[in-house]
Amino acid sequence: YNQVMHHLIFYVFLLITLVTTSSFSPQFTPQSSPHHSTGILHSLSTALMLQSPDSKTQNKVKRLILIRHGRTFMNEYLATPGSQWGDANFTDVFDGAKYHLYRDSPLSQKGREQAQELKAYFSDTIKGQNIIRDIELIVASPLTRALQTVELGVLPHFYDEGNESTSVPILALPLASERVYLISDHGSSTSNLAESFPWVDFSSEFRDDKEWWFTVKSEVKQENPNEGCDDTSSAHCMHLDDYVEWRPNKDRQKYACFGEPDDAFEQRMAALFEWLDKQEQSVICLVCHWGVLKWLVDEEFNNCQVQDVDFDKVRSKVLKSLS
């Protein structure tokens, strides 16, 4: 009798194990590439609907630590009466020393102070300490203001001076750069950025040292519609004869560069979401911009504001916008 009961228990345990193991399904991975804008929104929508949120993290909740950069010289210029977005005679055309304050606009003194306060938040508060403890990957827009915010506010918690290395990867991602509204949203070459921020990976998501932000080509469009507009690892470009000015322009406004049209920005943000969704890390810190954050979570961020967001919230928002 004892021997029969022993075998019965063994086979019941084996049956339970087999049933439990078979309940796990293969993880679905979206196949559309961020390098191709055609059909990316449809592909992303399909991927999101087929994918089970829990399967991405295998019972570990995926989170984004969202941070907007600190205040810049351009932020301060745009807060000046007569120089605000849409004002008559508005311009972002500058000469001499001012040009270097506003193109790829760096943090102002106030912005640097805000980034220092961000550093203190992560070291002096329980919530901040817990966030730092959980971060597995830091992703930053390659615009200087975002990189400086990482340098002053986030990097000190991860940098090992003895080994001159960081405890988690820090990656520059062109997809996370701000929508090109003004000259402040034109970036710098990766070779120059790498000299200023040697602890950042500028190779993984950049194909070369060319312009990685949205551009408009002035040459006449050839028979091949893509000629002169090579795909990059970030945004795409368009030809001059396809560009339609969408910014305020009826009251003598003058701009230093072309603005990134809504459809181009939407495609890039869809590619950004897809990129984030594919990452294996459960907690990703993303340091970026007002327009990017507004697209991801439909909220307006102040300079150096931090939000700890469940990735499912972002997925729900994206699904809603695509429906």
mmCIF file of C-alpha atoms in Angstrom:
data_model
loop_
_atom_site.group_PDB
_atom_site.id
_atom_site.type_symbol
_atom_site.label_atom_id
_atom_site.label_comp_id
_atom_site.label_asym_id
_atom_site.label_seq_id
_atom_site.Cartn_x
_atom_site.Cartn_y
_atom_site.Cartn_z
ATOM 1 C CA TYR A 1 0.000 0.000 0.000
ATOM 2 C CA ASN A 2 2.777 2.453 0.924
ATOM 3 C CA GLN A 3 4.588 1.779 -2.348
ATOM 4 C CA VAL A 4 1.393 2.412 -4.359
ATOM 5 C CA MET A 5 0.751 5.702 -2.549
ATOM 6 C CA HIS A 6 4.364 6.775 -3.107
ATOM 7 C CA HIS A 7 4.059 6.279 -6.893
ATOM 8 C CA LEU A 8 0.678 7.986 -6.979
ATOM 9 C CA ILE A 9 2.035 11.103 -5.255
ATOM 10 C CA PHE A 10 5.025 11.182 -7.614
ATOM 11 C CA TYR A 11 2.847 11.060 -10.756
ATOM 12 C CA VAL A 12 0.465 13.718 -9.447
ATOM 13 C CA PHE A 13 3.430 16.029 -8.774
ATOM 14 C CA LEU A 14 4.832 15.339 -12.259
ATOM 15 C CA LEU A 15 1.465 16.110 -13.878
ATOM 16 C CA ILE A 16 1.206 19.438 -12.021
ATOM 17 C CA THR A 17 4.729 20.380 -13.101
ATOM 18 C CA LEU A 18 3.998 19.641 -16.772
ATOM 19 C CA VAL A 19 0.767 21.636 -16.778
ATOM 20 C CA THR A 20 2.421 24.629 -15.078
ATOM 21 C CA THR A 21 5.374 24.619 -17.477
ATOM 22 C CA SER A 22 3.175 24.452 -20.568
ATOM 23 C CA SER A 23 1.216 27.546 -19.488
ATOM 24 C CA PHE A 24 4.040 29.891 -20.483
ATOM 25 C CA SER A 25 3.865 31.178 -24.057
ATOM 26 C CA PRO A 26 6.744 32.495 -26.190
ATOM 27 C CA GLN A 27 7.336 36.246 -25.891
ATOM 28 C CA PHE A 28 6.101 38.288 -28.859
ATOM 29 C CA THR A 29 8.684 40.700 -30.212
ATOM 30 C CA PRO A 30 7.587 43.496 -32.606
ATOM 31 C CA GLN A 31 9.440 43.187 -35.894
ATOM 32 C CA SER A 32 9.094 46.722 -37.259
ATOM 33 C CA SER A 33 12.355 48.631 -37.230
ATOM 34 C CA PRO A 34 12.694 52.234 -35.977
ATOM 35 C CA HIS A 35 14.833 52.873 -39.060
ATOM 36 C CA HIS A 36 11.796 52.599 -41.354
ATOM 37 C CA SER A 37 8.997 55.129 -40.983
ATOM 38 C CA THR A 38 6.598 53.501 -43.491
ATOM 39 C CA GLY A 39 3.884 51.593 -41.668
ATOM 40 C CA ILE A 40 5.526 51.880 -38.264
ATOM 41 C CA LEU A 41 2.374 53.140 -36.521
ATOM 42 C CA HIS A 42 0.313 50.225 -37.916
ATOM 43 C CA SER A 43 3.010 47.706 -36.989
ATOM 44 C CA LEU A 44 3.315 49.125 -33.493
ATOM 45 C CA SER A 45 -0.457 49.035 -32.977
ATOM 46 C CA THR A 46 -0.582 45.384 -34.029
ATOM 47 C CA ALA A 47 2.328 44.481 -31.760
ATOM 48 C CA LEU A 48 0.767 46.169 -28.754
ATOM 49 C CA MET A 49 -2.566 44.410 -29.233
ATOM 50 C CA LEU A 50 -0.970 40.972 -29.564
ATOM 51 C CA GLN A 51 1.453 41.350 -26.710
ATOM 52 C CA SER A 52 0.633 40.480 -23.133
ATOM 53 C CA PRO A 53 2.032 43.201 -20.826
ATOM 54 C CA ASP A 54 3.090 40.663 -18.194
ATOM 55 C CA SER A 55 5.121 38.606 -20.667
ATOM 56 C CA LYS A 56 7.598 41.442 -21.276
ATOM 57 C CA THR A 57 8.944 41.503 -17.723
ATOM 58 C CA GLN A 58 8.072 37.968 -16.631
ATOM 59 C CA ASN A 59 6.089 39.043 -13.561
ATOM 60 C CA LYS A 60 8.448 41.955 -12.835
ATOM 61 C CA VAL A 61 6.753 45.328 -13.315
ATOM 62 C CA LYS A 62 8.469 47.433 -15.965
ATOM 63 C CA ARG A 63 8.894 51.100 -15.044
ATOM 64 C CA LEU A 64 10.172 54.313 -16.573
ATOM 65 C CA ILE A 65 11.850 56.962 -14.437
ATOM 66 C CA LEU A 66 11.003 60.034 -16.495
ATOM 67 C CA ILE A 67 13.020 63.230 -16.014
ATOM 68 C CA ARG A 68 12.845 66.499 -17.898
ATOM 69 C CA HIS A 69 16.116 68.416 -18.331
ATOM 70 C CA GLY A 70 16.940 71.545 -16.327
ATOM 71 C CA ARG A 71 16.221 75.114 -17.385
ATOM 72 C CA THR A 72 18.154 76.357 -20.424
ATOM 73 C CA PHE A 73 19.099 79.706 -21.908
ATOM 74 C CA MET A 74 16.431 79.135 -24.544
ATOM 75 C CA ASN A 75 13.816 78.438 -21.834
ATOM 76 C CA GLU A 76 14.679 81.786 -20.290
ATOM 77 C CA TYR A 77 14.566 83.554 -23.647
ATOM 78 C CA LEU A 78 11.124 82.069 -24.373
ATOM 79 C CA ALA A 79 9.863 83.319 -20.997
ATOM 80 C CA THR A 80 10.711 86.929 -21.931
ATOM 81 C CA PRO A 81 7.747 89.084 -23.076
ATOM 82 C CA GLY A 82 7.940 89.613 -26.826
ATOM 83 C CA SER A 83 10.057 86.480 -27.253
ATOM 84 C CA GLN A 84 7.410 83.918 -26.467
ATOM 85 C CA TRP A 85 6.204 81.250 -28.886
ATOM 86 C CA GLY A 86 3.775 82.805 -31.339
ATOM 87 C CA ASP A 87 4.586 86.443 -30.512
ATOM 88 C CA ALA A 88 4.685 88.913 -33.388
ATOM 89 C CA ASN A 89 8.234 89.373 -34.706
ATOM 90 C CA PHE A 90 9.394 86.297 -32.807
ATOM 91 C CA THR A 91 12.791 84.988 -33.908
ATOM 92 C CA ASP A 92 15.336 82.386 -32.893
ATOM 93 C CA VAL A 93 17.991 83.804 -35.236
ATOM 94 C CA PHE A 94 21.065 84.828 -33.241
ATOM 95 C CA ASP A 95 24.594 85.975 -34.042
ATOM 96 C CA GLY A 96 27.907 85.774 -32.238
ATOM 97 C CA ALA A 97 28.041 84.633 -28.617
ATOM 98 C CA LYS A 98 24.256 84.399 -28.347
ATOM 99 C CA TYR A 99 24.203 81.748 -31.052
ATOM 100 C CA HIS A 100 26.169 79.382 -28.790
ATOM 101 C CA LEU A 101 23.738 79.977 -25.924
ATOM 102 C CA TYR A 102 20.702 79.048 -27.991
ATOM 103 C CA ARG A 103 21.762 76.436 -30.549
ATOM 104 C CA ASP A 104 21.662 73.067 -28.752
ATOM 105 C CA SER A 105 20.948 75.292 -25.763
ATOM 106 C CA PRO A 106 22.857 74.289 -22.593
ATOM 107 C CA LEU A 107 21.683 74.622 -19.008
ATOM 108 C CA SER A 108 21.596 78.133 -17.583
ATOM 109 C CA GLN A 109 22.797 78.850 -14.060
ATOM 110 C CA LYS A 110 19.266 78.202 -12.824
ATOM 111 C CA GLY A 111 19.188 74.925 -14.744
ATOM 112 C CA ARG A 112 22.445 73.799 -13.170
ATOM 113 C CA GLU A 113 21.029 74.578 -9.740
ATOM 114 C CA GLN A 114 17.936 72.535 -10.578
ATOM 115 C CA ALA A 115 20.131 69.599 -11.608
ATOM 116 C CA GLN A 116 21.995 69.834 -8.291
ATOM 117 C CA GLU A 117 18.638 69.748 -6.509
ATOM 118 C CA LEU A 118 17.804 66.645 -8.531
ATOM 119 C CA LYS A 119 21.007 65.036 -7.272
ATOM 120 C CA ALA A 120 20.017 65.890 -3.692
ATOM 121 C CA TYR A 121 16.541 64.432 -4.204
ATOM 122 C CA PHE A 122 18.064 61.103 -5.183
ATOM 123 C CA SER A 123 20.436 61.069 -2.209
ATOM 124 C CA ASP A 124 18.387 62.726 0.568
ATOM 125 C CA THR A 125 14.891 61.263 0.178
ATOM 126 C CA ILE A 126 13.722 57.689 0.676
ATOM 127 C CA LYS A 127 11.751 57.756 -2.574
ATOM 128 C CA GLY A 128 14.752 59.090 -4.480
ATOM 129 C CA GLN A 129 17.084 56.518 -2.967
ATOM 130 C CA ASN A 130 14.707 53.723 -3.914
ATOM 131 C CA ILE A 131 14.561 54.980 -7.489
ATOM 132 C CA ILE A 132 18.358 55.054 -7.776
ATOM 133 C CA ARG A 133 18.554 51.559 -6.296
ATOM 134 C CA ASP A 134 16.183 50.194 -8.940
ATOM 135 C CA ILE A 135 17.554 51.841 -12.113
ATOM 136 C CA GLU A 136 19.145 49.342 -14.510
ATOM 137 C CA LEU A 137 19.652 51.537 -17.584
ATOM 138 C CA ILE A 138 19.973 55.301 -18.129
ATOM 139 C CA VAL A 139 18.860 56.654 -21.502
ATOM 140 C CA ALA A 140 19.393 60.307 -22.435
ATOM 141 C CA SER A 141 18.525 62.523 -25.335
ATOM 142 C CA PRO A 142 21.756 63.531 -27.121
ATOM 143 C CA LEU A 143 20.853 67.228 -26.780
ATOM 144 C CA THR A 144 23.333 68.957 -24.485
ATOM 145 C CA ARG A 145 20.777 70.063 -21.904
ATOM 146 C CA ALA A 146 19.671 66.481 -21.249
ATOM 147 C CA LEU A 147 23.245 65.198 -21.026
ATOM 148 C CA GLN A 148 24.193 67.978 -18.603
ATOM 149 C CA THR A 149 21.184 67.116 -16.448
ATOM 150 C CA VAL A 150 22.356 63.499 -16.303
ATOM 151 C CA GLU A 151 25.906 64.626 -15.535
ATOM 152 C CA LEU A 152 24.931 66.845 -12.607
ATOM 153 C CA GLY A 153 21.829 65.152 -11.249
ATOM 154 C CA VAL A 154 22.042 61.425 -11.966
ATOM 155 C CA LEU A 155 25.599 60.357 -12.821
ATOM 156 C CA PRO A 156 27.084 60.995 -9.324
ATOM 157 C CA HIS A 157 24.972 58.133 -7.979
ATOM 158 C CA PHE A 158 26.395 55.656 -10.497
ATOM 159 C CA TYR A 159 29.950 56.794 -11.247
ATOM 160 C CA ASP A 160 32.930 54.928 -9.797
ATOM 161 C CA GLU A 161 35.845 57.380 -9.829
ATOM 162 C CA GLY A 162 38.359 54.674 -9.021
ATOM 163 C CA ASN A 163 37.499 52.626 -12.091
ATOM 164 C CA GLU A 164 36.287 55.620 -14.134
ATOM 165 C CA SER A 165 33.164 53.673 -15.013
ATOM 166 C CA THR A 166 29.451 53.602 -14.272
ATOM 167 C CA SER A 167 27.549 50.864 -12.450
ATOM 168 C CA VAL A 168 24.776 50.885 -15.074
ATOM 169 C CA PRO A 169 24.941 51.587 -18.832
ATOM 170 C CA ILE A 170 24.327 55.194 -19.913
ATOM 171 C CA LEU A 171 23.141 55.453 -23.502
ATOM 172 C CA ALA A 172 22.451 58.430 -25.782
ATOM 173 C CA LEU A 173 19.346 57.819 -27.888
ATOM 174 C CA PRO A 174 18.510 60.142 -30.825
ATOM 175 C CA LEU A 175 14.901 58.952 -30.808
ATOM 176 C CA ALA A 176 14.491 60.654 -27.418
ATOM 177 C CA SER A 177 15.553 64.125 -28.600
ATOM 178 C CA GLU A 178 13.082 66.999 -28.531
ATOM 179 C CA ARG A 179 10.811 67.741 -31.457
ATOM 180 C CA VAL A 180 12.603 70.334 -33.560
ATOM 181 C CA TYR A 181 10.710 73.529 -32.778
ATOM 182 C CA LEU A 182 13.651 75.958 -32.814
ATOM 183 C CA ILE A 183 17.419 76.163 -33.257
ATOM 184 C CA SER A 184 17.810 74.986 -29.652
ATOM 185 C CA ASP A 185 16.633 71.559 -30.829
ATOM 186 C CA HIS A 186 19.457 71.127 -33.338
ATOM 187 C CA GLY A 187 22.147 68.956 -31.797
ATOM 188 C CA SER A 188 25.919 68.600 -31.878
ATOM 189 C CA SER A 189 28.106 66.000 -33.555
ATOM 190 C CA THR A 190 28.622 62.784 -31.648
ATOM 191 C CA SER A 191 32.398 63.263 -31.816
ATOM 192 C CA ASN A 192 32.113 66.555 -29.929
ATOM 193 C CA LEU A 193 29.574 65.144 -27.505
ATOM 194 C CA ALA A 194 31.792 62.150 -26.739
ATOM 195 C CA GLU A 195 34.613 64.494 -25.727
ATOM 196 C CA SER A 196 32.362 66.382 -23.323
ATOM 197 C CA PHE A 197 30.528 63.338 -21.960
ATOM 198 C CA PRO A 198 32.960 60.375 -22.171
ATOM 199 C CA TRP A 199 30.835 58.200 -19.846
ATOM 200 C CA VAL A 200 27.976 58.088 -22.386
ATOM 201 C CA ASP A 201 27.646 55.474 -25.130
ATOM 202 C CA PHE A 202 27.365 57.443 -28.390
ATOM 203 C CA SER A 203 27.980 54.472 -30.672
ATOM 204 C CA SER A 204 25.214 51.930 -30.135
ATOM 205 C CA GLU A 205 22.322 54.026 -31.476
ATOM 206 C CA PHE A 206 24.194 56.228 -33.989
ATOM 207 C CA ARG A 207 25.148 55.038 -37.433
ATOM 208 C CA ASP A 208 27.670 57.804 -38.073
ATOM 209 C CA ASP A 209 28.644 61.324 -37.030
ATOM 210 C CA LYS A 210 26.175 63.034 -39.361
ATOM 211 C CA GLU A 211 23.150 65.086 -38.367
ATOM 212 C CA TRP A 212 20.975 62.879 -36.186
ATOM 213 C CA TRP A 213 18.126 65.385 -35.724
ATOM 214 C CA PHE A 214 15.324 66.214 -38.177
ATOM 215 C CA THR A 215 16.588 68.032 -41.261
ATOM 216 C CA VAL A 216 15.256 69.438 -44.512
ATOM 217 C CA LYS A 217 17.349 68.981 -47.652
ATOM 218 C CA SER A 218 17.521 71.978 -49.962
ATOM 219 C CA GLU A 219 18.546 70.155 -53.139
ATOM 220 C CA VAL A 220 15.932 69.471 -55.773
ATOM 221 C CA LYS A 221 14.201 66.137 -55.276
ATOM 222 C CA GLN A 222 15.367 63.491 -57.732
ATOM 223 C CA GLU A 223 13.411 60.631 -59.295
ATOM 224 C CA ASN A 224 14.330 58.524 -56.290
ATOM 225 C CA PRO A 225 12.323 60.170 -53.473
ATOM 226 C CA ASN A 226 14.834 59.033 -50.840
ATOM 227 C CA GLU A 227 17.913 60.352 -52.604
ATOM 228 C CA GLY A 228 19.697 62.829 -50.365
ATOM 229 C CA CYS A 229 17.590 61.735 -47.391
ATOM 230 C CA ASP A 230 19.384 58.662 -46.125
ATOM 231 C CA ASP A 231 17.692 56.940 -43.221
ATOM 232 C CA THR A 232 19.411 57.514 -39.891
ATOM 233 C CA SER A 233 19.071 55.849 -36.514
ATOM 234 C CA SER A 234 16.965 58.731 -35.224
ATOM 235 C CA ALA A 235 14.625 60.908 -37.227
ATOM 236 C CA HIS A 236 14.219 61.216 -40.949
ATOM 237 C CA CYS A 237 14.599 64.198 -43.209
ATOM 238 C CA MET A 238 12.465 65.579 -46.001
ATOM 239 C CA HIS A 239 13.022 67.594 -49.149
ATOM 240 C CA LEU A 240 12.455 71.326 -49.244
ATOM 241 C CA ASP A 241 9.643 71.065 -51.781
ATOM 242 C CA ASP A 242 7.731 68.752 -49.402
ATOM 243 C CA TYR A 243 8.040 71.013 -46.370
ATOM 244 C CA VAL A 244 5.084 73.115 -45.198
ATOM 245 C CA GLU A 245 5.674 75.608 -42.380
ATOM 246 C CA TRP A 246 3.476 74.632 -39.431
ATOM 247 C CA ARG A 247 4.765 77.067 -36.791
ATOM 248 C CA PRO A 248 3.237 80.555 -36.261
ATOM 249 C CA ASN A 249 4.306 82.515 -39.359
ATOM 250 C CA LYS A 250 1.611 85.084 -40.159
ATOM 251 C CA ASP A 251 3.000 87.913 -38.020
ATOM 252 C CA ARG A 252 6.608 88.426 -39.187
ATOM 253 C CA GLN A 253 8.027 85.471 -37.253
ATOM 254 C CA LYS A 254 11.477 84.380 -38.424
ATOM 255 C CA TYR A 255 13.053 81.004 -37.734
ATOM 256 C CA ALA A 256 16.660 79.837 -37.885
ATOM 257 C CA CYS A 257 15.784 76.291 -38.957
ATOM 258 C CA PHE A 258 12.951 74.145 -40.261
ATOM 259 C CA GLY A 259 10.547 72.664 -37.728
ATOM 260 C CA GLU A 260 9.829 68.950 -37.411
ATOM 261 C CA PRO A 261 6.319 68.298 -38.799
ATOM 262 C CA ASP A 262 3.748 66.515 -36.674
ATOM 263 C CA ASP A 263 3.708 63.296 -38.706
ATOM 264 C CA ALA A 264 7.505 63.000 -38.568
ATOM 265 C CA PHE A 265 7.492 63.535 -34.812
ATOM 266 C CA GLU A 266 4.671 60.997 -34.340
ATOM 267 C CA GLN A 267 6.611 58.378 -36.278
ATOM 268 C CA ARG A 268 9.720 59.023 -34.222
ATOM 269 C CA MET A 269 7.820 58.789 -30.939
ATOM 270 C CA ALA A 270 6.253 55.492 -32.018
ATOM 271 C CA ALA A 271 9.772 54.229 -32.731
ATOM 272 C CA LEU A 272 10.925 55.480 -29.313
ATOM 273 C CA PHE A 273 8.130 53.599 -27.576
ATOM 274 C CA GLU A 274 8.942 50.450 -29.528
ATOM 275 C CA TRP A 275 12.623 50.787 -28.605
ATOM 276 C CA LEU A 276 11.788 51.165 -24.896
ATOM 277 C CA ASP A 277 9.379 48.250 -25.053
ATOM 278 C CA LYS A 278 12.063 45.949 -26.458
ATOM 279 C CA GLN A 279 14.620 46.634 -23.732
ATOM 280 C CA GLU A 280 15.107 43.795 -21.274
ATOM 281 C CA GLN A 281 15.744 46.058 -18.290
ATOM 282 C CA SER A 282 12.799 46.454 -15.903
ATOM 283 C CA VAL A 283 13.589 49.991 -14.706
ATOM 284 C CA ILE A 284 14.824 52.522 -17.280
ATOM 285 C CA CYS A 285 15.660 56.130 -16.475
ATOM 286 C CA LEU A 286 14.812 58.380 -19.442
ATOM 287 C CA VAL A 287 16.121 61.966 -19.375
ATOM 288 C CA CYS A 288 14.571 63.974 -22.170
ATOM 289 C CA HIS A 289 12.196 66.820 -23.039
ATOM 290 C CA TRP A 290 8.796 68.463 -22.644
ATOM 291 C CA GLY A 291 7.473 67.350 -26.050
ATOM 292 C CA VAL A 292 8.679 63.760 -25.695
ATOM 293 C CA LEU A 293 7.251 63.403 -22.185
ATOM 294 C CA LYS A 294 3.967 64.960 -23.265
ATOM 295 C CA TRP A 295 3.684 62.332 -26.006
ATOM 296 C CA LEU A 296 4.579 59.426 -23.712
ATOM 297 C CA VAL A 297 2.285 60.177 -20.748
ATOM 298 C CA ASP A 298 0.206 63.172 -21.870
ATOM 299 C CA GLU A 299 1.474 65.352 -19.015
ATOM 300 C CA GLU A 300 3.478 68.576 -18.942
ATOM 301 C CA PHE A 301 6.726 68.332 -16.985
ATOM 302 C CA ASN A 302 8.533 71.178 -15.227
ATOM 303 C CA ASN A 303 12.317 71.403 -15.499
ATOM 304 C CA CYS A 304 13.990 68.536 -13.591
ATOM 305 C CA GLN A 305 10.643 67.053 -12.600
ATOM 306 C CA VAL A 306 10.761 63.300 -11.906
ATOM 307 C CA GLN A 307 8.003 60.752 -12.375
ATOM 308 C CA ASP A 308 8.148 57.028 -11.662
ATOM 309 C CA VAL A 309 5.731 55.587 -14.236
ATOM 310 C CA ASP A 310 4.426 52.070 -14.738
ATOM 311 C CA PHE A 311 5.207 51.131 -18.350
ATOM 312 C CA ASP A 312 1.699 49.778 -18.760
ATOM 313 C CA LYS A 313 0.437 53.346 -18.319
ATOM 314 C CA VAL A 314 2.550 54.402 -21.292
ATOM 315 C CA ARG A 315 1.351 51.396 -23.296
ATOM 316 C CA SER A 316 -2.270 52.273 -22.565
ATOM 317 C CA LYS A 317 -1.757 55.864 -23.656
ATOM 318 C CA VAL A 318 -0.066 54.798 -26.897
ATOM 319 C CA LEU A 319 -2.813 52.299 -27.665
ATOM 320 C CA LYS A 320 -5.439 54.977 -27.076
ATOM 321 C CA SER A 321 -3.664 57.408 -29.413
ATOM 322 C CA LEU A 322 -3.416 54.763 -32.149
ATOM 323 C CA SER A 323 -7.041 53.644 -31.890
#
